[in-house]
Coordinates of C-alpha atoms and ligand atoms in Angstrom, one line a residue:
X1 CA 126.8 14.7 7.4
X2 CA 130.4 16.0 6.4
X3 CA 130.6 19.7 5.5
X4 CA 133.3 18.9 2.5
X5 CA 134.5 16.0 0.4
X6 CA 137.8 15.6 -1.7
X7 CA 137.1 14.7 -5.2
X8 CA 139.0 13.4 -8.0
X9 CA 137.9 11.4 -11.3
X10 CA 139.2 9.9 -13.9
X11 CA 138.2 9.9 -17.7
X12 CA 137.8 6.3 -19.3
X13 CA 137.3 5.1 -22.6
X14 CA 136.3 1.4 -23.4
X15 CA 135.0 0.0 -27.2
X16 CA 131.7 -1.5 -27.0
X17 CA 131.5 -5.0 -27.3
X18 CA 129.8 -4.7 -30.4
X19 CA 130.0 -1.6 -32.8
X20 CA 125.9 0.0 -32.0
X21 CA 124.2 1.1 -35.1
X22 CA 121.2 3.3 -34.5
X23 CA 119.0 5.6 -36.5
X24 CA 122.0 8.4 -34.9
X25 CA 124.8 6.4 -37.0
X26 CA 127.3 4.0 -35.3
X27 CA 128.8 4.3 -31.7
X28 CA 132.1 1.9 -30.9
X29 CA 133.6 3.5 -28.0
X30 CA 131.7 4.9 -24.4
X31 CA 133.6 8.1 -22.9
X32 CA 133.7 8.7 -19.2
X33 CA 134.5 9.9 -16.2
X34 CA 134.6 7.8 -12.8
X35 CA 134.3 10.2 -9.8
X36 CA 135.6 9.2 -6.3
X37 CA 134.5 11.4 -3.4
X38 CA 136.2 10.9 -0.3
X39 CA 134.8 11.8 3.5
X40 CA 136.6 13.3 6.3
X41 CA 136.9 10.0 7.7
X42 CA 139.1 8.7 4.9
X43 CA 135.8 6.6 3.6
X44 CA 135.4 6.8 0.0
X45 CA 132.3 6.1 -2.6
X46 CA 132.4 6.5 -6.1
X47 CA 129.8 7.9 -8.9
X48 CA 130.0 7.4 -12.7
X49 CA 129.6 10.3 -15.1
X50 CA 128.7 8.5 -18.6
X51 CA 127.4 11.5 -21.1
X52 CA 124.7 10.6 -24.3
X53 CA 125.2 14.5 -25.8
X54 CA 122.9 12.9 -28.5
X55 CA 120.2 13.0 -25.7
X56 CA 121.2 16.3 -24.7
X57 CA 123.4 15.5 -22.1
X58 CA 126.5 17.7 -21.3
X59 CA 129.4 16.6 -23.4
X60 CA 132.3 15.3 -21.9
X61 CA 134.4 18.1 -22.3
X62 CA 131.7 20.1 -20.2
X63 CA 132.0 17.4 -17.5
X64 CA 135.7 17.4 -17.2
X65 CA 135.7 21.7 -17.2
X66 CA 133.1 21.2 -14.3
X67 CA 134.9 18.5 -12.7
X68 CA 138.5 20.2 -12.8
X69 CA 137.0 23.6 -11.3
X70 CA 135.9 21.8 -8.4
X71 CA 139.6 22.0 -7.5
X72 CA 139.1 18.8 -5.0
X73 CA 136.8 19.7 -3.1
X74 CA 132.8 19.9 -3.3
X75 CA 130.3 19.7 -0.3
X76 CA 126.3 18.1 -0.1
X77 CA 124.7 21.2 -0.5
X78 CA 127.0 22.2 -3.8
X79 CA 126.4 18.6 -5.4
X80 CA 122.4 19.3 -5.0
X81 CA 123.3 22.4 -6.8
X82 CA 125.0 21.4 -9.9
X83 CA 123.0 23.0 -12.9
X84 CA 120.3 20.9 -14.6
X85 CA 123.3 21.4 -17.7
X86 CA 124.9 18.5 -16.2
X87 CA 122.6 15.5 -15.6
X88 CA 124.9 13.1 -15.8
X89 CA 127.4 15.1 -13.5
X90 CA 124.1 15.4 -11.4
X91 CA 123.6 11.8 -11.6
X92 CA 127.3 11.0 -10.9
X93 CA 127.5 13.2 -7.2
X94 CA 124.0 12.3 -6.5
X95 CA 124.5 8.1 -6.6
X96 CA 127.9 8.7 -4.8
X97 CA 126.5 10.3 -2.1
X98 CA 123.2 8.5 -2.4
X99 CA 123.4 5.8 1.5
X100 CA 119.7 5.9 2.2
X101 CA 118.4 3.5 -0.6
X102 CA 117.5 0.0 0.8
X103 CA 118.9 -2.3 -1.7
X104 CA 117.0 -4.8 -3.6
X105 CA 113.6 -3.5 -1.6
X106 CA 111.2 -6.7 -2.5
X107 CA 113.8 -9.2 -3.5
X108 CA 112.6 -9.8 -7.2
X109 CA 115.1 -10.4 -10.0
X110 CA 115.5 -8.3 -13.1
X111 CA 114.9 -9.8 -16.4
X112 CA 117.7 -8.9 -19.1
X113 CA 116.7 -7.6 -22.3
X114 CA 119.1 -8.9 -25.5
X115 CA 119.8 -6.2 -28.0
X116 CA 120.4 -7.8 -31.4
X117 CA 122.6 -6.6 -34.1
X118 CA 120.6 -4.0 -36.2
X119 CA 119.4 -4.9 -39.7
X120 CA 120.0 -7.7 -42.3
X121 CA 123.3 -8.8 -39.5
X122 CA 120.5 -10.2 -37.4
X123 CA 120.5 -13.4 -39.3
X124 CA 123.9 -14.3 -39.0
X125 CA 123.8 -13.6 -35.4
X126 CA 120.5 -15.6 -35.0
X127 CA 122.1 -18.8 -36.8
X128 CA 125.0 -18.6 -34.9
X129 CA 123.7 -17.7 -31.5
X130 CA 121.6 -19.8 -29.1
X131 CA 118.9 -17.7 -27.2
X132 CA 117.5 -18.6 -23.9
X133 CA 114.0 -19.6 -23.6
X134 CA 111.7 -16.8 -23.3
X135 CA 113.7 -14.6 -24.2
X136 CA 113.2 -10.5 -24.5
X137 CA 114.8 -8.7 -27.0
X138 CA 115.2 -5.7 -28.7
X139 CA 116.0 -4.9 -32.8
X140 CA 116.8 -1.0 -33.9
X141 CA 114.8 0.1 -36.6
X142 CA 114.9 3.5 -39.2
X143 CA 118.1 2.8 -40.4
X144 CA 116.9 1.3 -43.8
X145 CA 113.9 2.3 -45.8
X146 CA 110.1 0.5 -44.6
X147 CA 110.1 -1.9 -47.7
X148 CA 113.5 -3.4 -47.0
X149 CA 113.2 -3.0 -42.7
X150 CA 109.5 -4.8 -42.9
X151 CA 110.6 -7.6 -44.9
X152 CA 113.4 -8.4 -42.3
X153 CA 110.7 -7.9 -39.8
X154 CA 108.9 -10.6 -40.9
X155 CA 111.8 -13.0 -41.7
X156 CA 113.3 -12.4 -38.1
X157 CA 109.8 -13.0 -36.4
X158 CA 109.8 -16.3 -37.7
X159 CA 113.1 -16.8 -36.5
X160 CA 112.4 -16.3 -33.1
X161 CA 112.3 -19.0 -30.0
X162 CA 108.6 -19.3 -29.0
X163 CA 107.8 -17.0 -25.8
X164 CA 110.0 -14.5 -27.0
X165 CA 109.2 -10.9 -26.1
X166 CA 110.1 -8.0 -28.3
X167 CA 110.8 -4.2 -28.6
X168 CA 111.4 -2.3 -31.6
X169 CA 113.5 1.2 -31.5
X170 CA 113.4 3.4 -34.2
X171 CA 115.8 6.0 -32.1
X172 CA 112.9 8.6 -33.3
X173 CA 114.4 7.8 -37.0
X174 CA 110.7 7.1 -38.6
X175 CA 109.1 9.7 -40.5
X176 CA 105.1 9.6 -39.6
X177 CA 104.1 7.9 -42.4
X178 CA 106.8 4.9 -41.9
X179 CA 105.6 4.9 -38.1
X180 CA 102.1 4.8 -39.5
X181 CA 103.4 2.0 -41.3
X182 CA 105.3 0.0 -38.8
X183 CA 102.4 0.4 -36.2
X184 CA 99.8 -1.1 -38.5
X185 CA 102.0 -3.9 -39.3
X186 CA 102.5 -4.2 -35.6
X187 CA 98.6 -4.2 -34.8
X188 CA 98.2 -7.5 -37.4
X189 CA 100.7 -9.0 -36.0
X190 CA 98.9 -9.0 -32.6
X191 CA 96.0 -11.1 -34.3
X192 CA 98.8 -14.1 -35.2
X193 CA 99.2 -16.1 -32.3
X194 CA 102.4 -17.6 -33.5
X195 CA 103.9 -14.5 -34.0
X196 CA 106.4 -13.1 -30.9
X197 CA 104.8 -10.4 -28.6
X198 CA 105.6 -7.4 -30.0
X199 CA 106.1 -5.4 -26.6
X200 CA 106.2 -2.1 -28.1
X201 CA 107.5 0.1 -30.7
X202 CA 110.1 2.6 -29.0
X203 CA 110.4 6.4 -30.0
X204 CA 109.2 6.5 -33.1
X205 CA 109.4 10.1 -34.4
X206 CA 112.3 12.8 -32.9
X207 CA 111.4 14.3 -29.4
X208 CA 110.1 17.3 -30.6
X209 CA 107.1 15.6 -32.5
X210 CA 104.9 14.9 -29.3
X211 CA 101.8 15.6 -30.2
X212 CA 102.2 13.2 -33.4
X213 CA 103.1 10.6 -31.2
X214 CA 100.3 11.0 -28.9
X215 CA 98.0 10.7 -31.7
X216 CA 99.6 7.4 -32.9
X217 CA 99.2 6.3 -29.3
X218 CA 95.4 7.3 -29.7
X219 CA 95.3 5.2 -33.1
X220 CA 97.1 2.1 -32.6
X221 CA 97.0 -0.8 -30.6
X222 CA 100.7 -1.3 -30.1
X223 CA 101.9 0.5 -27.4
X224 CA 104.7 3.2 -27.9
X225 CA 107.5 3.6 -25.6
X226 CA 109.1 7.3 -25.5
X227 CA 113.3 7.3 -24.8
X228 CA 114.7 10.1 -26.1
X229 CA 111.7 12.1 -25.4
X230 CA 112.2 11.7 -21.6
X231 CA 115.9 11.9 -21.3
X232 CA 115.3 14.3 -18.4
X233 CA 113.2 14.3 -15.5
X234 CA 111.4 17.5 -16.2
X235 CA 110.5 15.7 -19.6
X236 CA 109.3 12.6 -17.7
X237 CA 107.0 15.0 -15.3
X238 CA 105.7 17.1 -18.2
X239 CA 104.5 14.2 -20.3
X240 CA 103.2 12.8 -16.9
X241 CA 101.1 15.5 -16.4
X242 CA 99.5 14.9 -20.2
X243 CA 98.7 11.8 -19.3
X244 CA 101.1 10.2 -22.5
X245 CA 99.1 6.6 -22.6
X246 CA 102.0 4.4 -23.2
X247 CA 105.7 3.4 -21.9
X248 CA 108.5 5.4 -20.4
X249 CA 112.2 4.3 -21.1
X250 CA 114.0 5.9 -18.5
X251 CA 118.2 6.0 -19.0
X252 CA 118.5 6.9 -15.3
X253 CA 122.4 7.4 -16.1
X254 CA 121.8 10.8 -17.8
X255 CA 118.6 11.9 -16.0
X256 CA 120.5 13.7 -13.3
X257 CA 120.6 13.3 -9.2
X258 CA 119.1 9.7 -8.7
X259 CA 118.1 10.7 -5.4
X260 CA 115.7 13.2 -7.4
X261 CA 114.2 10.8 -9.5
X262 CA 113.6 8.2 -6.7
X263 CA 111.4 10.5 -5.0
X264 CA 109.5 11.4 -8.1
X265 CA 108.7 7.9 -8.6
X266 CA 107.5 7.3 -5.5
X267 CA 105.2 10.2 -5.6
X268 CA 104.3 9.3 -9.4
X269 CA 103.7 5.7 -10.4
X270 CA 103.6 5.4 -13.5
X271 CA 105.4 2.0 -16.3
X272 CA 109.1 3.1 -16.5
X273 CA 111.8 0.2 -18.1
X274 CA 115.0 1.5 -17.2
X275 CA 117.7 1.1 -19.9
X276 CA 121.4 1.3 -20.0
X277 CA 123.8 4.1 -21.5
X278 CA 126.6 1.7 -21.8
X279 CA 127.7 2.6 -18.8
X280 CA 130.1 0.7 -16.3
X281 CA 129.4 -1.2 -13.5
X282 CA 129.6 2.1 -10.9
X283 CA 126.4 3.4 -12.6
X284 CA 125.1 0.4 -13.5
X285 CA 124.8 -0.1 -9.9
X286 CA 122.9 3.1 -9.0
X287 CA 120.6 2.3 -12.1
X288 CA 119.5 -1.1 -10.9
X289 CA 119.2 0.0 -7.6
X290 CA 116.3 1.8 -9.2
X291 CA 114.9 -0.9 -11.1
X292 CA 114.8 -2.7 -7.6
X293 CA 112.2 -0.4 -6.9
X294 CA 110.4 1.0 -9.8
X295 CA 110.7 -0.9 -13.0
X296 CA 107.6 -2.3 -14.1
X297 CA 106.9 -5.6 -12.6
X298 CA 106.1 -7.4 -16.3
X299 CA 109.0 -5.9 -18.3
X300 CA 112.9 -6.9 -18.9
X301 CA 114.8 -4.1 -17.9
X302 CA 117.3 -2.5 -20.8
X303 CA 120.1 -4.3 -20.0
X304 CA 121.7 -7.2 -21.8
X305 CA 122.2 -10.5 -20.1
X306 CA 125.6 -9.6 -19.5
X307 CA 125.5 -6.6 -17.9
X308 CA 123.0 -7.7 -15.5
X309 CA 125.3 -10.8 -14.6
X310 CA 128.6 -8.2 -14.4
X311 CA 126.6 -6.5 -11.7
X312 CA 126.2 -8.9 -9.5
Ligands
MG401 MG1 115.8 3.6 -27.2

């Protein structure tokens, strides 16, 4: 192990390749920084440090101020010590300096999960778009009222290639009586066999309304996957430890040192999807690398086809 590596990083911005609407409001443009940590032997690895401050990440300004007091210089034992205030920072140092992970473990392939364009623009896209067979996708929801969102529901279900699999997000945008709503429609849609599998509804209500979500977990058949609630791994281990009956979307980008949450894993199997942050390919890399291991065996990960093809 080298006692000290030099360090320098550079912000990036890049627009997204389509503008994101979610319950949070649009996002066109992903802010970074790409850290490069160089050894005393002149050998160099990067890290990726891509914040979500809407997930209560440190904000990019924070990451800069902690990456220009570094000065150039930080060692292993100061990169396990950056403060749980900077997960993605965390995450950033932690991949770079992360050697020991054997890479694609069992071999299997990851299945790409299409995110289509939110609301009424799905039918454009859908006419105009061909989708592979079987596919998985994904449609945000709680941007529009219930009336006009469950009427597109059942428009775009019928709309769908057979064999498709899909996930609702609500970006914890529903009030409880909409997610009451949605889930119900949700549970009768299980009894059509023509409909699309419905693989889950994701994050219904905000983060901080747990203990309404376990009880729609208790009262519905659909299962609910929780995002924003676990956005850190002291999140993922607390609702672990209440036995929360459903999914776990885990954005492994902003959930700090990936070295950290490998281990946990290991120790704690439990149905984790990871999902992307928009983040480039240096991340991207570190976050499959963890899908290789952990992602549930019978899920798509979070990432469009294109992404997963870029990484490759
Ligand atoms: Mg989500």
């Amino acid at each position: 192990m080298y006692s000290c590596y030099h360090v320098d990083f550079q912000p990036y911005q890049l627009p997204l390749p389509f503008p994101l609407v979610t319950a949070h409001g649009p996002w066109t443009i992903r802010e970074g920084i790409v850290i490069r940590l160089t050894n005393a032997h002149g050998q160099t690895t990067e890290g990726e440090i891509a914040p979500l401050p809407w997930f209560g990440t440190e904000t990019l300004a924070m990451a800069q101020d902690f990456c220009q007091q570094l000065n150039g210089q930080i060692t292993p034992a100061e990169i396990e010590q950056i403060p749980h205030t900077l997960p993605c920072c965390q995450f950033a140092f932690g991949s770079a300096v992360w050697h020991d992970c054997p890479e694609n473990d069992d071999g299997r392939s990851l299945l790409p999960c299409q995110l289509l364009p939110t609301g009424a623009a799905v039918f454009p896209y859908l006419a105009s778009t061909p989708l592979p067979t079987h596919p998985t996708l994904k449609w945000k929801i709680g941007v529009h009222s219930f009336e006009i969102e469950s009427v597109w529901f059942l428009r775009l279900i019928k709309q769908l290639p057979p064999g498709t699999r899909l996930r609702l997000d609500a970006n914890g945008g529903l009030s409880l009586e909409d997610a009451q709503q949605w889930l119900s429609l949700l549970d009768r849609q299980r009894q059509n066999t023509s409909a699309p599998c419905i693989e889950y509804l994701e994050q219904p209500l905000p983060p901080e309304r747990i203990k309404e979500m376990f009880g729609l977990a208790r009262t519905f058949q659909t299962a609910i996957a929780l995002d924003e609630s676990v956005a850190q791994l002291a999140q993922l281990r607390t609702l672990y430890q209440q036995e929360w009956p459903g999914l776990y979307i885990l954005k492994a980008a902003i959930m700090g040192d990936p070295r950290r949450l490998d281990s946990w894993l290991n120790a704690h199997p439990c149905p984790v999807i990871f999902s992307s942050v928009f983040e480039t390919a240096i991340a991207r890399h570190t976050v499959l690398k963890l899908a290789q291991r952990w992602n549930a065996a019978e899920y798509a990960v979070g990432f469009s086809p294109l992404q997963l093809s870029q990484s490759e």
